[in-house]
mmCIF file with all atom_site columns, C-alpha atoms in Angstrom:
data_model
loop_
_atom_site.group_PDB
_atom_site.id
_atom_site.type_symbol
_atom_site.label_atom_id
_atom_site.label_alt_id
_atom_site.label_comp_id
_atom_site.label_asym_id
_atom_site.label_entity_id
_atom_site.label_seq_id
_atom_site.pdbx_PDB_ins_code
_atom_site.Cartn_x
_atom_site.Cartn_y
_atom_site.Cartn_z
_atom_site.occupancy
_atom_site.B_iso_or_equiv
_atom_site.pdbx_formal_charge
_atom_site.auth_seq_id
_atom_site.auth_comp_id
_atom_site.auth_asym_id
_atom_site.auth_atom_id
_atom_site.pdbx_PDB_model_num
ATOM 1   C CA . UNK A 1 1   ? 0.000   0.000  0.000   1.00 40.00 ? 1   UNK A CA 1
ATOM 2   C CA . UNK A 1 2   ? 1.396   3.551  -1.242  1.00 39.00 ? 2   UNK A CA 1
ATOM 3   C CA . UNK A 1 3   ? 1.304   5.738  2.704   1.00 44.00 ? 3   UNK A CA 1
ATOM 4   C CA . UNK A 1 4   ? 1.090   8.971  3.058   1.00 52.00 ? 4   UNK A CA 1
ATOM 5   C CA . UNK A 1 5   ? 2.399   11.439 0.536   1.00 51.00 ? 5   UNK A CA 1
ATOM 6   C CA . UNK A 1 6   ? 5.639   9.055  -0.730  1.00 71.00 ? 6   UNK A CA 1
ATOM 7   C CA . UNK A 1 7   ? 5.815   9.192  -4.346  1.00 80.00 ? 7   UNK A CA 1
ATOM 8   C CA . UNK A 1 8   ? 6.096   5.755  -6.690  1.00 87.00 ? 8   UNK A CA 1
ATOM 9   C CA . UNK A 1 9   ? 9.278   5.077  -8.654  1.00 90.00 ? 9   UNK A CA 1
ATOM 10  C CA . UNK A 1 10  ? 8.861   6.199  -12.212 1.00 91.00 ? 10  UNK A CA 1
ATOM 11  C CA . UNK A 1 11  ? 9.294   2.339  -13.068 1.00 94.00 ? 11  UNK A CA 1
ATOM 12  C CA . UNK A 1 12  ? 6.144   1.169  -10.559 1.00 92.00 ? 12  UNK A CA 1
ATOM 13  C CA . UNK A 1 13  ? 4.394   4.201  -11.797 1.00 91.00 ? 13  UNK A CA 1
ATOM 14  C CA . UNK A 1 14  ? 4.588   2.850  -15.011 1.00 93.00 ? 14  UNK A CA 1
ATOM 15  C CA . UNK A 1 15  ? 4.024   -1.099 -14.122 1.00 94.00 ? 15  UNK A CA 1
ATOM 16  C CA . UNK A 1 16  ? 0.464   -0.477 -11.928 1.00 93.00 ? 16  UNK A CA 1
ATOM 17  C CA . UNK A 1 17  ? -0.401  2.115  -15.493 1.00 92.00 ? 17  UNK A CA 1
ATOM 18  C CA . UNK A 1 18  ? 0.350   -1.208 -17.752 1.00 94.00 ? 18  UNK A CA 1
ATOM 19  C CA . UNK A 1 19  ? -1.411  -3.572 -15.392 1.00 94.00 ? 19  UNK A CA 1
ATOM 20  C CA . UNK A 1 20  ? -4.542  -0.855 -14.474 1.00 93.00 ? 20  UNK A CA 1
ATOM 21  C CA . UNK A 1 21  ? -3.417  -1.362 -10.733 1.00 93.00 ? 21  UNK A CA 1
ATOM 22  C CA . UNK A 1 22  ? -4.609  1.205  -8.162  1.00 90.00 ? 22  UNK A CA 1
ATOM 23  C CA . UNK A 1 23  ? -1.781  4.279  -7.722  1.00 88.00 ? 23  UNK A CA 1
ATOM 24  C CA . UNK A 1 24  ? -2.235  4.685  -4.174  1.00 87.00 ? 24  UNK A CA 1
ATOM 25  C CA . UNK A 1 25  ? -2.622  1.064  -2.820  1.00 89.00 ? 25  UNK A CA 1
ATOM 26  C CA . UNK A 1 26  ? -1.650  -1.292 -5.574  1.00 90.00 ? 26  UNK A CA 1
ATOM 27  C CA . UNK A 1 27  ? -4.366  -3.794 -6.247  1.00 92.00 ? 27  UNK A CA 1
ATOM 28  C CA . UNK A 1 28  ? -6.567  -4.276 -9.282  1.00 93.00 ? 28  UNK A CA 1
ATOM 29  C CA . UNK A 1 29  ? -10.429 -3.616 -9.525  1.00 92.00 ? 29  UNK A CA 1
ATOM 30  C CA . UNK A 1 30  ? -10.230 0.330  -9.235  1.00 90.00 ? 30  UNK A CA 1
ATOM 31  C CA . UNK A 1 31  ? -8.363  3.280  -9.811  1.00 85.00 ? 31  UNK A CA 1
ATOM 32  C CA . UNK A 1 32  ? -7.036  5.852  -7.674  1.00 83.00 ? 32  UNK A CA 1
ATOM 33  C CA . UNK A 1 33  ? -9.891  8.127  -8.018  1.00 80.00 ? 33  UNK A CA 1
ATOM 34  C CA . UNK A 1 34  ? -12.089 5.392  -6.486  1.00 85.00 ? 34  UNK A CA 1
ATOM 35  C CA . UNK A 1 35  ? -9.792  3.899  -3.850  1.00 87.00 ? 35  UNK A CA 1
ATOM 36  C CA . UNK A 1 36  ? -11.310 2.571  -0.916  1.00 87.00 ? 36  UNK A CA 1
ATOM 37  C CA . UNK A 1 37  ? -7.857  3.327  1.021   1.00 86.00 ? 37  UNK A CA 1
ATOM 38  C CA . UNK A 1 38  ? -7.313  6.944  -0.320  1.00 81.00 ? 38  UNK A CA 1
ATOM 39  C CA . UNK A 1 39  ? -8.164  9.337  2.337   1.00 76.00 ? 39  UNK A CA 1
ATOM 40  C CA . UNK A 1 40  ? -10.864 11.947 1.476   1.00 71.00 ? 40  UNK A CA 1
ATOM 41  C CA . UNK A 1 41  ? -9.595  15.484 1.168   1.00 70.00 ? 41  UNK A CA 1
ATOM 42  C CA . UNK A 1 42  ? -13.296 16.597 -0.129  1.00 72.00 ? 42  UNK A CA 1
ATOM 43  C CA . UNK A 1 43  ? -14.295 19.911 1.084   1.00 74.00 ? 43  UNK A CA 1
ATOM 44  C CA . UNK A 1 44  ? -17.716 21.661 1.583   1.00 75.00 ? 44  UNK A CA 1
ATOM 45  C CA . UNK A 1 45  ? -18.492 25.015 -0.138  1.00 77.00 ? 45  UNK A CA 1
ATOM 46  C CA . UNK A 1 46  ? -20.940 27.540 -1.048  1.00 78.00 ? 46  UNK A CA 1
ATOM 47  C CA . UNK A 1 47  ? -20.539 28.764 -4.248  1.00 78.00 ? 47  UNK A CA 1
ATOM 48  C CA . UNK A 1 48  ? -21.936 32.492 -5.205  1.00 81.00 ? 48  UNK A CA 1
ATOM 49  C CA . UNK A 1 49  ? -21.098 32.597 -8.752  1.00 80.00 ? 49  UNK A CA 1
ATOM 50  C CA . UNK A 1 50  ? -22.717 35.874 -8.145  1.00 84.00 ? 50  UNK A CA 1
ATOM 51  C CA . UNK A 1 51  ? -20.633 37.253 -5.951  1.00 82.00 ? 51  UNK A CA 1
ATOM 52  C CA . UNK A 1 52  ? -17.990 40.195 -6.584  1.00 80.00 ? 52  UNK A CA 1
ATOM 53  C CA . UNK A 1 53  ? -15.510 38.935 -4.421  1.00 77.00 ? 53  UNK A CA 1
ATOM 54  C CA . UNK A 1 54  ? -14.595 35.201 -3.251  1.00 78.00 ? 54  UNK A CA 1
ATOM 55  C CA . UNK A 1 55  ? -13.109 33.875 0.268   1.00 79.00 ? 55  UNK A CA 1
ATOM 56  C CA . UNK A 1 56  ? -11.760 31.525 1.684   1.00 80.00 ? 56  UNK A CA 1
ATOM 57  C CA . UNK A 1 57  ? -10.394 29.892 5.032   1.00 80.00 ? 57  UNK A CA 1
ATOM 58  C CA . UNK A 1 58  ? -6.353  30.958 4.952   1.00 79.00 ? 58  UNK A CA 1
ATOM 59  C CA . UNK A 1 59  ? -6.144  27.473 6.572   1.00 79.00 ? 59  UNK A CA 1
ATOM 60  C CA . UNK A 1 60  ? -7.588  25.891 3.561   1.00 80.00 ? 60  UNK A CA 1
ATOM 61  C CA . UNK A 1 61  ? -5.470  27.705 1.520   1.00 80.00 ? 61  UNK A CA 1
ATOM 62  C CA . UNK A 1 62  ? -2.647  26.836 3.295   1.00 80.00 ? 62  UNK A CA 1
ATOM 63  C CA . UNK A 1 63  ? -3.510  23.194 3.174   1.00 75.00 ? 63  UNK A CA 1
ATOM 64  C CA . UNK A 1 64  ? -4.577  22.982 -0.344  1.00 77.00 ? 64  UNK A CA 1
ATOM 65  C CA . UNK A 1 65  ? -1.203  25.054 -1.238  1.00 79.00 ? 65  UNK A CA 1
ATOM 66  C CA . UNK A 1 66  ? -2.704  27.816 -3.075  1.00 82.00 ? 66  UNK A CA 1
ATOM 67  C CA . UNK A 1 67  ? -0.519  30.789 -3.622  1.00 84.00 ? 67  UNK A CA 1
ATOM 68  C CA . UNK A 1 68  ? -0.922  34.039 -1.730  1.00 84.00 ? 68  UNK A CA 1
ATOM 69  C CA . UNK A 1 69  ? 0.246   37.338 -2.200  1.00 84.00 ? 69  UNK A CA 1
ATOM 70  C CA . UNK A 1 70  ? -0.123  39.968 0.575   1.00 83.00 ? 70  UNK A CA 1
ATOM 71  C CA . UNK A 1 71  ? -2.631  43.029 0.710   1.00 81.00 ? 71  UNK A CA 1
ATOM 72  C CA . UNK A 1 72  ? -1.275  46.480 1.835   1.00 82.00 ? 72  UNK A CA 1
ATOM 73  C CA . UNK A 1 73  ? -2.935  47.497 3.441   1.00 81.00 ? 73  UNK A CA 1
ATOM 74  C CA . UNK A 1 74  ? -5.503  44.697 4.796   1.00 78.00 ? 74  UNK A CA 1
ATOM 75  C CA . UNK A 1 75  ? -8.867  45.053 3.739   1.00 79.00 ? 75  UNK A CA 1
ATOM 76  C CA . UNK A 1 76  ? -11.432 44.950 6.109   1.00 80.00 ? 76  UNK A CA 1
ATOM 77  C CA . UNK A 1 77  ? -14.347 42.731 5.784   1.00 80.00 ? 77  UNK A CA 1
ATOM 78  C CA . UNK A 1 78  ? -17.859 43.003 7.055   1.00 80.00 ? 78  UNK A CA 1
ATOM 79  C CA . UNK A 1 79  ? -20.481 40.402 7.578   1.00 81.00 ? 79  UNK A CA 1
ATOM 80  C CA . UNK A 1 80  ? -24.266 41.037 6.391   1.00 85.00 ? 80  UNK A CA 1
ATOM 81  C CA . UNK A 1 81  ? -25.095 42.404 9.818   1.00 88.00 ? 81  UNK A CA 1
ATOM 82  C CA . UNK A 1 82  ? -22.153 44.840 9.486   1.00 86.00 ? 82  UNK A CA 1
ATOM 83  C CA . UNK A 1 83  ? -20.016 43.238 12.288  1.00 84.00 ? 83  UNK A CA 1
ATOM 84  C CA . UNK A 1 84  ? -16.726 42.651 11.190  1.00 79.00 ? 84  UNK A CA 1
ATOM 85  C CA . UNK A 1 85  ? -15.888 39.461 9.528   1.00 75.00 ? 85  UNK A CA 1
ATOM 86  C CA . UNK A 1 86  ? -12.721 37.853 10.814  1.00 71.00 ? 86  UNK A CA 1
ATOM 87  C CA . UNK A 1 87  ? -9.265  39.509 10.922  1.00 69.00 ? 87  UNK A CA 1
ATOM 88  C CA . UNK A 1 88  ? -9.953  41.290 7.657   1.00 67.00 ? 88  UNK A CA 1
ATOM 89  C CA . UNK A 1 89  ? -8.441  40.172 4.188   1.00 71.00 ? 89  UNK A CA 1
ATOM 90  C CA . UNK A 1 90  ? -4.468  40.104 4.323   1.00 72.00 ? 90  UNK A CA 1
ATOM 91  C CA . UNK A 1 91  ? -3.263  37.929 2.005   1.00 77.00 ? 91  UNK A CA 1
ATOM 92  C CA . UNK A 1 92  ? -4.901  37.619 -1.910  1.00 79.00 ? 92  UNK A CA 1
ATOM 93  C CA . UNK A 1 93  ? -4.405  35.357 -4.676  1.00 74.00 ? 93  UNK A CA 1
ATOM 94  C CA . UNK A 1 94  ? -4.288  36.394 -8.322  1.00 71.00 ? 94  UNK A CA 1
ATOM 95  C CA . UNK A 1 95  ? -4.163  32.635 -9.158  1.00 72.00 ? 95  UNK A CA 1
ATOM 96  C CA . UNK A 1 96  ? -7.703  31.121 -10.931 1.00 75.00 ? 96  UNK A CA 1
ATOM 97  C CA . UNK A 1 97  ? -8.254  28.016 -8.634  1.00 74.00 ? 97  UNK A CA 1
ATOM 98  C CA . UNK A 1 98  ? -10.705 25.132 -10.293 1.00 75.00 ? 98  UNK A CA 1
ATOM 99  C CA . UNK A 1 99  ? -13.346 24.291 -8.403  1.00 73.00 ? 99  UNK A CA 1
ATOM 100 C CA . UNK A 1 100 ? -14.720 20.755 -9.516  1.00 73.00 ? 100 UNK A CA 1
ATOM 101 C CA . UNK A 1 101 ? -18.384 20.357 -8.401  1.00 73.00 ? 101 UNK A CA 1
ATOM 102 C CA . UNK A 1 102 ? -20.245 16.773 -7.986  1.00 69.00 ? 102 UNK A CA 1
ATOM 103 C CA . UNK A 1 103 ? -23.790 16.349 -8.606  1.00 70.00 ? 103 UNK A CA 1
ATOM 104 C CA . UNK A 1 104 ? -26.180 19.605 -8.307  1.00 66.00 ? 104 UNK A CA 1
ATOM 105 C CA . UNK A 1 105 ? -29.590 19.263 -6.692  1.00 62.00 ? 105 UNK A CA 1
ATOM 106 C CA . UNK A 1 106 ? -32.230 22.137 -7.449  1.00 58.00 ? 106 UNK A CA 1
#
């Protein structure tokens, strides 16, 4: 079983490809995307695709790895009853980050 974040050799990457073995753990009857072993790393989100502005947790961003750049100065952010939202905006990414979305109910 492949642990953690250890990568494969380029020559078992290439033997489990051949065979249609599993990346992570190795056996046959799946692929990575459906392994039973793999541990999820499947978030929950609202999306406002009509929303002027997007944000997000800085500790999913530092988890997911996204790249930040820094705001000078910070912006502040309010919530919808005007209380103030946090610590304010401080870091901002001019990265687009793909979103992939599962099945949509109405």
């Amino acid at each position: 079983m492949q642990l953690g974040r250890s990568r494969l050799t380029e020559q078992e990457h290439r033997r489990r490809g051949q065979m249609r073995l599993c990346y992570y753990c190795g056996p046959s009857g799946h692929l990575i995307h459906r392994c039973p072993e793999r541990p999820s790393s499947a978030q929950v989100a609202l999306i406002d695709s009509g929303a002027a502005v997007n944000l997000i947790d800085g500790a999913l961003v530092e988890e997911l790895g996204i790249p930040t750049i820094p705001c000078v100065p910070s912006l502040r952010i309010m919530a919808i009853d005007s209380q103030p939202f946090g610590g304010g905006l401080s870091h901002a990414s001019d990265r687009t980050v793909g979103v992939p979305v599962g099945p949509v109910s109405s």
